[in-house]
Amino acid sequence: MKFKKALMGLTAAVATVALAACSAPGAPSTGASAPAGGGGGAAAAKTLKLAHNQTETHPTHVALKEMAAALNTETKGALGVEISPNSTLGNQAEYLQMVKTGAIDMAIVSSSQLVGLNPDYAVLSLPGNWTSIDQQMTVLNDPAVTGTLYKSTEKDKVTVVGGITQGARSMYSKKGAIKTAADLAGQKIRVQEDPMFLAMITAMGATPTPMAFSEVYTALQSGVIDGAENNEISYFTQKHYEVAKYFTSTRHLIGVDYLVINTDVLNGMTADQKSAFDKVWKAAYAKHLALWKTETEKAITETKAKGAEYSEIDPSVFKTALTGVAAQFTKTDSAKALYDSITKAAAAVK
Ligand code: GCU
C-alpha cells in the first residue's frame, strides 16, 4: 500500500473504493462498504473521522458503530462519527500521525504505536499482567490508574480515551503445531512494530519480522514469514487461517488497543458534548468486551470448520522467556511505578 499517503487528502469514501479495487485475492476486503456514518442516518453538524484496521464484523467495528449512533443521538445531532474500517486510511502508525496533525480526529491504535510517544505504554501489554480480560478492562478504564498516562501524550495533541482488549494473543504458523520451544526456534514470526514484541519473540526463540497488520496475509501466503501471533478473532476475520493453519494457544500476553482522539478536538467539545462522549465510550467498551467473548468462540468454531488445527501448549515452555521480557520493560522508575499501580489494582479486581 505504497500510495496510502497520497490517499490522505481524498475523501474516505473515495479511498475506500480505490483500495477495495487493489486488495490482494484471498485477502480480507479492504473496505467493501462505505465508511459507517454517524448515528440514526441523520447528518451531524460536526463529523468526527475515525480510522481502524479491522473488518466490519469485528467487535471493534460493531461497538464503534453503535457508539457513533449513540453520540449523534445524545448530542442531538451536533456530533457524528464517520468510521473508516479495514485499513482503508493506512496503518496504525499512520493513524497516530493523522490524529496528531488533525487529518483525522480519532483512531484505534495498538499499544505498539503509543510506545513511540510514551514507552510506558509497553507496561500495560506485558506478558503475565492479566488473569482475564474483565480484570484487564476494569483496570485500564479506571482513571485513578491510567488517567495521568492517558493524558501524557497531550503535548503531541493525542489524548487516549481508553482501552479495549485485544484478548489473549497466541502463535500460529504454516509449519505445524508448537509443542516445545524447539518447534518455534528459528521461525520467522510477524510482530507489531514495537520493541517489546520484538524482544518477546526473540526471547521465545523465533525471529521477529515487524510489519503492519494489513500486510500479514500476503506475507504468510508468499512465505516471507512462517507465522504470526494474534487473537482468535483476528486470525478468523483477517483470514490468516487460510495461509497458516496451525494455531497454538500460547496465550503469551493479553494485549490492548486504545481509542485516541486529537486533543484540540476533545477540548473543543462543550461540557455536554464531553459528557455524552464519555457516556457513549463507556457503553462502547462494555459492548466490545461482551462481544469479545462470543466472537472468540465463533472464530474458533468457524476456523476449525475451515481446516484450522488448534493445539494447547504447556505454559511452562515459555514461562522463563516471558518473565524475562516483563522484567526488561519495567526497569525505569515510571515503568516500575505504573507496573506496581496496575498489579495492585488488578489484585483488587481478582
Ligand atoms: C490485534 C489488534 C490490532 C492490531 C493487530 C496487530 O488485531 O486488535 O489493533 O493492529 O492485533 O497485530 O497488528
mmCIF file of C-alpha atoms and ligand atoms in Angstrom:
data_model
loop_
_atom_site.group_PDB
_atom_site.id
_atom_site.type_symbol
_atom_site.label_atom_id
_atom_site.label_comp_id
_atom_site.label_asym_id
_atom_site.label_seq_id
_atom_site.Cartn_x
_atom_site.Cartn_y
_atom_site.Cartn_z
ATOM 1 C CA MET A 1 0.000 0.000 0.000
ATOM 2 C CA LYS A 2 2.689 2.448 -1.090
ATOM 3 C CA PHE A 3 0.193 5.058 -2.119
ATOM 4 C CA LYS A 4 -1.501 5.337 1.247
ATOM 5 C CA LYS A 5 -0.130 8.802 1.933
ATOM 6 C CA ALA A 6 -1.449 10.106 -1.341
ATOM 7 C CA LEU A 7 -4.884 8.978 -0.274
ATOM 8 C CA MET A 8 -4.949 11.081 2.823
ATOM 9 C CA GLY A 9 -6.295 14.134 1.047
ATOM 10 C CA LEU A 10 -9.098 12.246 -0.625
ATOM 11 C CA THR A 11 -12.456 11.685 0.951
ATOM 12 C CA ALA A 12 -12.829 8.488 2.931
ATOM 13 C CA ALA A 13 -15.425 7.216 0.505
ATOM 14 C CA VAL A 14 -13.095 7.604 -2.484
ATOM 15 C CA ALA A 15 -10.255 5.989 -0.554
ATOM 16 C CA THR A 16 -12.475 3.046 0.272
ATOM 17 C CA VAL A 17 -13.369 2.433 -3.330
ATOM 18 C CA ALA A 18 -9.805 2.886 -4.611
ATOM 19 C CA LEU A 19 -8.276 0.475 -2.155
ATOM 20 C CA ALA A 20 -11.025 -2.098 -2.397
ATOM 21 C CA ALA A 21 -10.114 -2.438 -6.044
ATOM 22 C CA CYS A 22 -6.489 -3.145 -5.116
ATOM 23 C CA SER A 23 -6.945 -5.781 -2.421
ATOM 24 C CA ALA A 24 -4.991 -8.996 -2.813
ATOM 25 C CA PRO A 25 -7.043 -12.004 -3.928
ATOM 26 C CA GLY A 26 -7.999 -14.109 -0.947
ATOM 27 C CA ALA A 27 -7.026 -11.330 1.433
ATOM 28 C CA PRO A 28 -9.686 -9.721 3.580
ATOM 29 C CA SER A 29 -11.696 -6.994 1.936
ATOM 30 C CA THR A 30 -10.087 -3.604 2.411
ATOM 31 C CA GLY A 31 -13.333 -1.770 2.672
ATOM 32 C CA ALA A 32 -16.162 -3.262 0.707
ATOM 33 C CA SER A 33 -18.613 -0.824 2.221
ATOM 34 C CA ALA A 34 -18.587 2.906 2.564
ATOM 35 C CA PRO A 35 -17.442 4.228 5.927
ATOM 36 C CA ALA A 36 -20.160 3.877 8.538
ATOM 37 C CA GLY A 37 -21.565 7.290 9.174
ATOM 38 C CA GLY A 38 -22.960 8.906 12.270
ATOM 39 C CA GLY A 39 -25.976 7.642 14.057
ATOM 40 C CA GLY A 40 -29.545 7.303 13.043
ATOM 41 C CA GLY A 41 -28.911 8.304 9.448
ATOM 42 C CA ALA A 42 -29.185 11.995 10.323
ATOM 43 C CA ALA A 43 -26.280 14.174 9.217
ATOM 44 C CA ALA A 44 -24.446 15.648 12.183
ATOM 45 C CA ALA A 45 -23.364 19.282 12.464
ATOM 46 C CA LYS A 46 -19.773 18.121 13.007
ATOM 47 C CA THR A 47 -18.484 14.756 11.828
ATOM 48 C CA LEU A 48 -15.508 13.185 13.575
ATOM 49 C CA LYS A 49 -13.406 10.926 11.351
ATOM 50 C CA LEU A 50 -12.302 7.664 12.955
ATOM 51 C CA ALA A 51 -9.994 5.051 11.388
ATOM 52 C CA HIS A 52 -9.298 1.452 12.374
ATOM 53 C CA ASN A 53 -7.783 -1.642 10.797
ATOM 54 C CA GLN A 54 -10.396 -4.325 11.492
ATOM 55 C CA THR A 55 -13.169 -5.738 9.318
ATOM 56 C CA GLU A 56 -16.789 -4.662 9.659
ATOM 57 C CA THR A 57 -17.686 -7.884 11.501
ATOM 58 C CA HIS A 58 -15.002 -7.418 14.172
ATOM 59 C CA PRO A 59 -16.180 -6.436 17.701
ATOM 60 C CA THR A 60 -14.231 -3.178 17.416
ATOM 61 C CA HIS A 61 -16.193 -2.035 14.386
ATOM 62 C CA VAL A 62 -19.538 -3.224 15.742
ATOM 63 C CA ALA A 63 -19.011 -1.442 19.080
ATOM 64 C CA LEU A 64 -17.765 1.762 17.434
ATOM 65 C CA LYS A 65 -20.690 1.826 15.044
ATOM 66 C CA GLU A 66 -23.067 1.732 17.999
ATOM 67 C CA MET A 67 -21.025 4.456 19.641
ATOM 68 C CA ALA A 68 -21.344 6.623 16.529
ATOM 69 C CA ALA A 69 -25.116 6.276 16.508
ATOM 70 C CA ALA A 70 -25.383 6.929 20.236
ATOM 71 C CA LEU A 71 -23.190 10.050 20.058
ATOM 72 C CA ASN A 72 -25.395 11.527 17.373
ATOM 73 C CA THR A 73 -28.494 10.840 19.456
ATOM 74 C CA GLU A 74 -27.006 12.041 22.743
ATOM 75 C CA THR A 75 -25.746 15.304 21.235
ATOM 76 C CA LYS A 76 -28.998 15.821 19.282
ATOM 77 C CA GLY A 77 -27.142 15.756 16.003
ATOM 78 C CA ALA A 78 -24.279 18.053 16.994
ATOM 79 C CA LEU A 79 -21.636 15.298 16.712
ATOM 80 C CA GLY A 80 -21.425 12.364 14.330
ATOM 81 C CA VAL A 81 -18.684 9.830 13.626
ATOM 82 C CA GLU A 82 -17.612 8.576 10.203
ATOM 83 C CA ILE A 83 -15.752 5.279 10.558
ATOM 84 C CA SER A 84 -13.187 4.056 8.021
ATOM 85 C CA PRO A 85 -12.502 0.356 8.779
ATOM 86 C CA ASN A 86 -10.232 -2.209 7.090
ATOM 87 C CA SER A 87 -7.002 -0.150 6.969
ATOM 88 C CA THR A 88 -8.518 1.944 4.163
ATOM 89 C CA LEU A 89 -6.829 5.066 5.524
ATOM 90 C CA GLY A 90 -3.481 3.354 6.106
ATOM 91 C CA ASN A 91 -1.921 1.525 9.023
ATOM 92 C CA GLN A 92 -1.972 2.278 12.732
ATOM 93 C CA ALA A 93 1.367 4.120 12.748
ATOM 94 C CA GLU A 94 -0.097 6.434 10.124
ATOM 95 C CA TYR A 95 -3.331 6.854 12.082
ATOM 96 C CA LEU A 96 -1.399 8.157 15.045
ATOM 97 C CA GLN A 97 0.332 10.740 12.850
ATOM 98 C CA MET A 98 -3.005 11.707 11.322
ATOM 99 C CA VAL A 99 -4.610 12.157 14.746
ATOM 100 C CA LYS A 100 -1.621 14.296 15.803
ATOM 101 C CA THR A 101 -1.971 16.608 12.825
ATOM 102 C CA GLY A 102 -5.763 16.601 12.879
ATOM 103 C CA ALA A 103 -6.040 14.955 9.430
ATOM 104 C CA ILE A 104 -8.423 12.567 11.196
ATOM 105 C CA ASP A 105 -9.996 13.023 14.625
ATOM 106 C CA MET A 106 -9.856 9.559 16.178
ATOM 107 C CA ALA A 107 -8.344 6.117 15.631
ATOM 108 C CA ILE A 108 -7.896 2.741 17.206
ATOM 109 C CA VAL A 109 -4.203 2.052 17.670
ATOM 110 C CA SER A 110 -2.366 -0.711 19.463
ATOM 111 C CA SER A 111 -0.013 -0.148 22.392
ATOM 112 C CA SER A 112 2.724 -0.700 19.811
ATOM 113 C CA GLN A 113 2.089 2.758 18.335
ATOM 114 C CA LEU A 114 1.700 4.612 21.640
ATOM 115 C CA VAL A 115 5.085 3.371 22.918
ATOM 116 C CA GLY A 116 6.582 5.745 20.337
ATOM 117 C CA LEU A 117 5.068 8.682 22.285
ATOM 118 C CA ASN A 118 5.462 7.256 25.782
ATOM 119 C CA PRO A 119 7.426 3.991 26.328
ATOM 120 C CA ASP A 120 5.396 3.286 29.488
ATOM 121 C CA TYR A 121 2.567 2.032 27.274
ATOM 122 C CA ALA A 122 4.579 -1.205 26.950
ATOM 123 C CA VAL A 123 3.885 -1.890 30.624
ATOM 124 C CA LEU A 124 0.146 -2.353 30.045
ATOM 125 C CA SER A 125 0.714 -5.086 27.450
ATOM 126 C CA LEU A 126 3.371 -7.158 29.179
ATOM 127 C CA PRO A 127 3.152 -10.945 29.444
ATOM 128 C CA GLY A 128 1.756 -12.039 32.785
ATOM 129 C CA ASN A 129 -0.133 -8.812 33.605
ATOM 130 C CA TRP A 130 -3.710 -10.001 33.495
ATOM 131 C CA THR A 131 -5.611 -13.083 34.561
ATOM 132 C CA SER A 132 -8.693 -12.221 32.488
ATOM 133 C CA ILE A 133 -9.944 -9.660 30.000
ATOM 134 C CA ASP A 134 -12.577 -8.479 32.518
ATOM 135 C CA GLN A 135 -9.847 -7.724 35.019
ATOM 136 C CA GLN A 136 -7.758 -6.014 32.326
ATOM 137 C CA MET A 137 -10.620 -3.752 31.231
ATOM 138 C CA THR A 138 -11.585 -2.779 34.764
ATOM 139 C CA VAL A 139 -8.040 -1.637 35.482
ATOM 140 C CA LEU A 140 -7.356 0.029 32.119
ATOM 141 C CA ASN A 141 -10.511 2.102 32.234
ATOM 142 C CA ASP A 142 -10.028 3.185 35.847
ATOM 143 C CA PRO A 143 -8.961 6.854 35.719
ATOM 144 C CA ALA A 144 -7.239 6.513 39.101
ATOM 145 C CA VAL A 145 -4.801 4.068 37.497
ATOM 146 C CA THR A 146 -4.458 5.251 33.901
ATOM 147 C CA GLY A 147 -5.740 8.861 33.938
ATOM 148 C CA THR A 148 -2.307 10.505 34.033
ATOM 149 C CA LEU A 149 -0.858 8.109 31.479
ATOM 150 C CA TYR A 150 -3.709 8.742 29.020
ATOM 151 C CA LYS A 151 -3.059 12.483 29.168
ATOM 152 C CA SER A 152 0.720 12.120 28.946
ATOM 153 C CA THR A 153 0.677 12.363 25.151
ATOM 154 C CA GLU A 154 -1.304 15.625 25.001
ATOM 155 C CA LYS A 155 1.847 17.606 24.181
ATOM 156 C CA ASP A 156 1.646 15.660 20.890
ATOM 157 C CA LYS A 157 -2.068 16.531 20.567
ATOM 158 C CA VAL A 158 -3.088 12.941 21.277
ATOM 159 C CA THR A 159 -5.438 12.067 24.152
ATOM 160 C CA VAL A 160 -6.136 8.442 24.947
ATOM 161 C CA VAL A 161 -9.847 7.989 25.599
ATOM 162 C CA GLY A 162 -9.494 4.450 26.947
ATOM 163 C CA GLY A 163 -8.570 0.849 26.237
ATOM 164 C CA ILE A 164 -10.303 -2.119 24.629
ATOM 165 C CA THR A 165 -8.972 -5.628 24.870
ATOM 166 C CA GLN A 166 -7.001 -7.445 22.198
ATOM 167 C CA GLY A 167 -7.698 -10.656 24.079
ATOM 168 C CA ALA A 168 -5.047 -13.273 24.689
ATOM 169 C CA ARG A 169 -2.539 -13.419 21.836
ATOM 170 C CA SER A 170 -1.304 -16.797 20.610
ATOM 171 C CA MET A 171 1.050 -18.125 17.965
ATOM 172 C CA TYR A 172 0.074 -19.508 14.575
ATOM 173 C CA SER A 173 2.249 -20.966 11.903
ATOM 174 C CA LYS A 174 2.317 -22.563 8.481
ATOM 175 C CA LYS A 175 4.794 -25.136 9.723
ATOM 176 C CA GLY A 176 2.978 -27.112 12.392
ATOM 177 C CA ALA A 177 1.774 -27.127 15.981
ATOM 178 C CA ILE A 178 4.163 -25.744 18.586
ATOM 179 C CA LYS A 179 4.583 -28.256 21.386
ATOM 180 C CA THR A 180 8.098 -27.384 22.501
ATOM 181 C CA ALA A 181 10.412 -24.362 22.261
ATOM 182 C CA ALA A 182 12.320 -26.244 19.547
ATOM 183 C CA ASP A 183 9.200 -26.208 17.335
ATOM 184 C CA LEU A 184 9.249 -22.400 17.282
ATOM 185 C CA ALA A 185 13.023 -21.966 17.088
ATOM 186 C CA GLY A 186 14.126 -20.028 14.029
ATOM 187 C CA GLN A 187 10.626 -19.475 12.622
ATOM 188 C CA LYS A 188 10.044 -16.029 11.116
ATOM 189 C CA ILE A 189 7.147 -14.604 13.126
ATOM 190 C CA ARG A 190 5.456 -11.330 12.237
ATOM 191 C CA VAL A 191 5.282 -8.832 15.075
ATOM 192 C CA GLN A 192 3.876 -5.361 15.538
ATOM 193 C CA GLU A 193 6.479 -2.630 15.069
ATOM 194 C CA ASP A 194 7.329 -2.369 18.764
ATOM 195 C CA PRO A 195 10.489 -3.109 20.853
ATOM 196 C CA MET A 196 8.587 -5.164 23.436
ATOM 197 C CA PHE A 197 7.089 -7.507 20.826
ATOM 198 C CA LEU A 198 10.479 -7.831 19.112
ATOM 199 C CA ALA A 199 12.137 -8.715 22.412
ATOM 200 C CA MET A 200 9.396 -11.179 23.281
ATOM 201 C CA ILE A 201 9.588 -13.154 20.043
ATOM 202 C CA THR A 202 13.384 -13.208 20.260
ATOM 203 C CA ALA A 203 13.204 -14.464 23.856
ATOM 204 C CA MET A 204 10.798 -17.202 22.742
ATOM 205 C CA GLY A 205 13.458 -18.359 20.254
ATOM 206 C CA ALA A 206 11.891 -17.218 16.967
ATOM 207 C CA THR A 207 12.953 -14.491 14.529
ATOM 208 C CA PRO A 208 10.706 -11.412 14.733
ATOM 209 C CA THR A 209 9.652 -9.745 11.474
ATOM 210 C CA PRO A 210 7.919 -6.401 12.066
ATOM 211 C CA MET A 211 5.206 -5.309 9.654
ATOM 212 C CA ALA A 212 1.782 -3.663 9.599
ATOM 213 C CA PHE A 213 -1.306 -5.761 10.276
ATOM 214 C CA SER A 214 -2.742 -5.378 6.771
ATOM 215 C CA GLU A 215 0.399 -6.909 5.250
ATOM 216 C CA VAL A 216 0.341 -10.151 7.229
ATOM 217 C CA TYR A 217 -1.956 -12.195 4.985
ATOM 218 C CA THR A 218 0.176 -11.713 1.875
ATOM 219 C CA ALA A 219 3.418 -12.217 3.824
ATOM 220 C CA LEU A 220 2.141 -15.551 5.155
ATOM 221 C CA GLN A 221 0.885 -16.559 1.742
ATOM 222 C CA SER A 222 4.171 -15.792 -0.017
ATOM 223 C CA GLY A 223 6.308 -17.338 2.731
ATOM 224 C CA VAL A 224 8.050 -14.082 3.718
ATOM 225 C CA ILE A 225 7.044 -15.126 7.245
ATOM 226 C CA ASP A 226 6.275 -18.554 8.714
ATOM 227 C CA GLY A 227 3.776 -17.365 11.254
ATOM 228 C CA ALA A 228 2.299 -14.575 13.324
ATOM 229 C CA GLU A 229 0.797 -14.029 16.745
ATOM 230 C CA ASN A 230 -2.659 -12.666 17.420
ATOM 231 C CA ASN A 231 -6.049 -13.454 18.938
ATOM 232 C CA GLU A 232 -8.548 -15.939 17.510
ATOM 233 C CA ILE A 233 -10.840 -13.166 16.232
ATOM 234 C CA SER A 234 -8.183 -11.544 14.045
ATOM 235 C CA TYR A 235 -6.997 -14.987 12.945
ATOM 236 C CA PHE A 236 -10.535 -15.512 11.658
ATOM 237 C CA THR A 237 -11.546 -12.062 10.370
ATOM 238 C CA GLN A 238 -8.222 -11.478 8.581
ATOM 239 C CA LYS A 239 -8.446 -14.995 7.113
ATOM 240 C CA HIS A 240 -4.953 -15.867 8.317
ATOM 241 C CA TYR A 241 -6.178 -19.439 8.932
ATOM 242 C CA GLU A 242 -6.228 -19.856 5.138
ATOM 243 C CA VAL A 243 -2.447 -19.461 4.988
ATOM 244 C CA ALA A 244 -1.284 -20.594 8.456
ATOM 245 C CA LYS A 245 -3.453 -23.435 9.699
ATOM 246 C CA TYR A 246 -1.668 -24.404 12.931
ATOM 247 C CA PHE A 247 -2.874 -22.291 15.856
ATOM 248 C CA THR A 248 -1.157 -22.975 19.181
ATOM 249 C CA SER A 249 -2.783 -21.423 22.246
ATOM 250 C CA THR A 250 0.364 -19.954 23.768
ATOM 251 C CA ARG A 251 -1.670 -17.044 25.261
ATOM 252 C CA HIS A 252 1.640 -15.285 25.807
ATOM 253 C CA LEU A 253 0.023 -11.955 26.711
ATOM 254 C CA ILE A 254 -3.301 -10.109 26.774
ATOM 255 C CA GLY A 255 -2.863 -7.053 24.552
ATOM 256 C CA VAL A 256 -4.515 -3.647 24.440
ATOM 257 C CA ASP A 257 -5.930 -1.355 21.765
ATOM 258 C CA TYR A 258 -6.714 2.284 22.509
ATOM 259 C CA LEU A 259 -9.171 4.830 21.207
ATOM 260 C CA VAL A 260 -7.177 8.027 20.636
ATOM 261 C CA ILE A 261 -8.578 11.468 19.844
ATOM 262 C CA ASN A 262 -6.947 14.704 18.733
ATOM 263 C CA THR A 263 -6.582 16.760 21.927
ATOM 264 C CA ASP A 264 -7.833 20.008 20.347
ATOM 265 C CA VAL A 265 -10.923 18.218 19.054
ATOM 266 C CA LEU A 266 -11.661 16.870 22.532
ATOM 267 C CA ASN A 267 -11.046 20.250 24.154
ATOM 268 C CA GLY A 268 -13.266 21.891 21.536
ATOM 269 C CA MET A 269 -16.311 19.947 22.753
ATOM 270 C CA THR A 270 -18.817 21.662 25.026
ATOM 271 C CA ALA A 271 -19.209 20.256 28.547
ATOM 272 C CA ASP A 272 -22.420 18.497 27.481
ATOM 273 C CA GLN A 273 -20.749 17.003 24.424
ATOM 274 C CA LYS A 274 -17.829 15.780 26.533
ATOM 275 C CA SER A 275 -20.128 14.051 28.958
ATOM 276 C CA ALA A 276 -22.094 12.495 26.065
ATOM 277 C CA PHE A 277 -18.817 11.321 24.555
ATOM 278 C CA ASP A 278 -17.753 9.821 27.862
ATOM 279 C CA LYS A 279 -21.086 8.031 28.236
ATOM 280 C CA VAL A 280 -21.105 6.522 24.723
ATOM 281 C CA TRP A 281 -17.469 5.439 25.041
ATOM 282 C CA LYS A 282 -18.229 3.581 28.282
ATOM 283 C CA ALA A 283 -21.108 1.791 26.562
ATOM 284 C CA ALA A 284 -18.859 1.005 23.570
ATOM 285 C CA TYR A 285 -16.129 -0.678 25.563
ATOM 286 C CA ALA A 286 -18.672 -2.663 27.576
ATOM 287 C CA LYS A 287 -20.241 -3.822 24.307
ATOM 288 C CA HIS A 288 -16.795 -4.669 22.910
ATOM 289 C CA LEU A 289 -15.946 -6.762 25.958
ATOM 290 C CA ALA A 290 -19.219 -8.692 25.769
ATOM 291 C CA LEU A 291 -18.814 -9.290 22.040
ATOM 292 C CA TRP A 292 -15.214 -10.365 22.526
ATOM 293 C CA LYS A 293 -16.282 -13.477 24.403
ATOM 294 C CA THR A 294 -18.945 -14.656 21.961
ATOM 295 C CA GLU A 295 -16.914 -13.759 18.870
ATOM 296 C CA THR A 296 -13.859 -15.637 20.148
ATOM 297 C CA GLU A 297 -15.926 -18.809 20.437
ATOM 298 C CA LYS A 298 -17.382 -18.201 16.997
ATOM 299 C CA ALA A 299 -13.923 -17.601 15.480
ATOM 300 C CA ILE A 300 -12.645 -20.901 16.871
ATOM 301 C CA THR A 301 -15.647 -22.839 15.579
ATOM 302 C CA GLU A 302 -15.554 -21.222 12.136
ATOM 303 C CA THR A 303 -11.814 -21.564 11.600
ATOM 304 C CA LYS A 304 -11.839 -25.198 12.738
ATOM 305 C CA ALA A 305 -14.618 -25.874 10.236
ATOM 306 C CA LYS A 306 -12.391 -24.385 7.554
ATOM 307 C CA GLY A 307 -9.428 -26.591 8.414
ATOM 308 C CA ALA A 308 -7.503 -24.752 11.140
ATOM 309 C CA GLU A 309 -5.889 -27.036 13.712
ATOM 310 C CA TYR A 310 -5.770 -25.830 17.306
ATOM 311 C CA SER A 311 -3.436 -27.165 19.954
ATOM 312 C CA GLU A 312 -2.610 -26.378 23.545
ATOM 313 C CA ILE A 313 0.894 -25.975 24.929
ATOM 314 C CA ASP A 314 2.205 -26.370 28.454
ATOM 315 C CA PRO A 315 2.538 -22.778 29.790
ATOM 316 C CA SER A 316 5.872 -23.675 31.393
ATOM 317 C CA VAL A 317 7.533 -23.915 27.946
ATOM 318 C CA PHE A 318 7.881 -20.129 27.501
ATOM 319 C CA LYS A 319 7.447 -19.011 31.114
ATOM 320 C CA THR A 320 11.067 -18.043 31.786
ATOM 321 C CA ALA A 321 11.358 -16.197 28.484
ATOM 322 C CA LEU A 322 8.157 -14.238 29.100
ATOM 323 C CA THR A 323 9.022 -13.364 32.702
ATOM 324 C CA GLY A 324 12.368 -12.040 31.475
ATOM 325 C CA VAL A 325 10.636 -9.751 28.967
ATOM 326 C CA ALA A 326 8.304 -8.359 31.635
ATOM 327 C CA ALA A 327 11.347 -7.577 33.805
ATOM 328 C CA GLN A 328 13.161 -5.938 30.882
ATOM 329 C CA PHE A 329 10.320 -3.444 30.275
ATOM 330 C CA THR A 330 9.725 -2.424 33.888
ATOM 331 C CA LYS A 331 13.161 -1.024 34.644
ATOM 332 C CA THR A 332 12.664 2.755 34.600
ATOM 333 C CA ASP A 333 11.143 4.491 37.628
ATOM 334 C CA SER A 334 7.997 5.480 35.743
ATOM 335 C CA ALA A 335 7.528 1.990 34.254
ATOM 336 C CA LYS A 336 8.035 0.440 37.682
ATOM 337 C CA ALA A 337 5.518 2.806 39.283
ATOM 338 C CA LEU A 338 2.932 2.090 36.600
ATOM 339 C CA TYR A 339 3.538 -1.639 36.874
ATOM 340 C CA ASP A 340 3.061 -1.524 40.654
ATOM 341 C CA SER A 341 -0.095 0.500 40.292
ATOM 342 C CA ILE A 342 -1.680 -1.849 37.744
ATOM 343 C CA THR A 343 -0.712 -5.014 39.609
ATOM 344 C CA LYS A 344 -2.193 -3.600 42.817
ATOM 345 C CA ALA A 345 -5.401 -2.604 41.022
ATOM 346 C CA ALA A 346 -5.524 -5.982 39.240
ATOM 347 C CA ALA A 347 -5.185 -7.843 42.535
ATOM 348 C CA ALA A 348 -8.117 -5.864 43.919
ATOM 349 C CA VAL A 349 -10.270 -6.906 40.956
ATOM 350 C CA LYS A 350 -9.002 -10.521 41.395
HETATM 351 C C1 GCU B 1 -4.956 -7.036 17.005
HETATM 352 C C2 GCU B 1 -5.279 -5.635 17.439
HETATM 353 C C3 GCU B 1 -4.935 -4.619 16.358
HETATM 354 C C4 GCU B 1 -3.509 -4.804 15.911
HETATM 355 C C5 GCU B 1 -3.263 -6.235 15.498
HETATM 356 C C6 GCU B 1 -1.823 -6.465 15.075
HETATM 357 O O1 GCU B 1 -5.822 -7.443 15.992
HETATM 358 O O2 GCU B 1 -6.632 -5.537 17.797
HETATM 359 O O3 GCU B 1 -5.119 -3.311 16.816
HETATM 360 O O4 GCU B 1 -3.239 -3.964 14.827
HETATM 361 O O5 GCU B 1 -3.601 -7.101 16.546
HETATM 362 O O6 GCU B 1 -1.286 -7.490 15.400
HETATM 363 O O7 GCU B 1 -1.259 -5.594 14.400
#
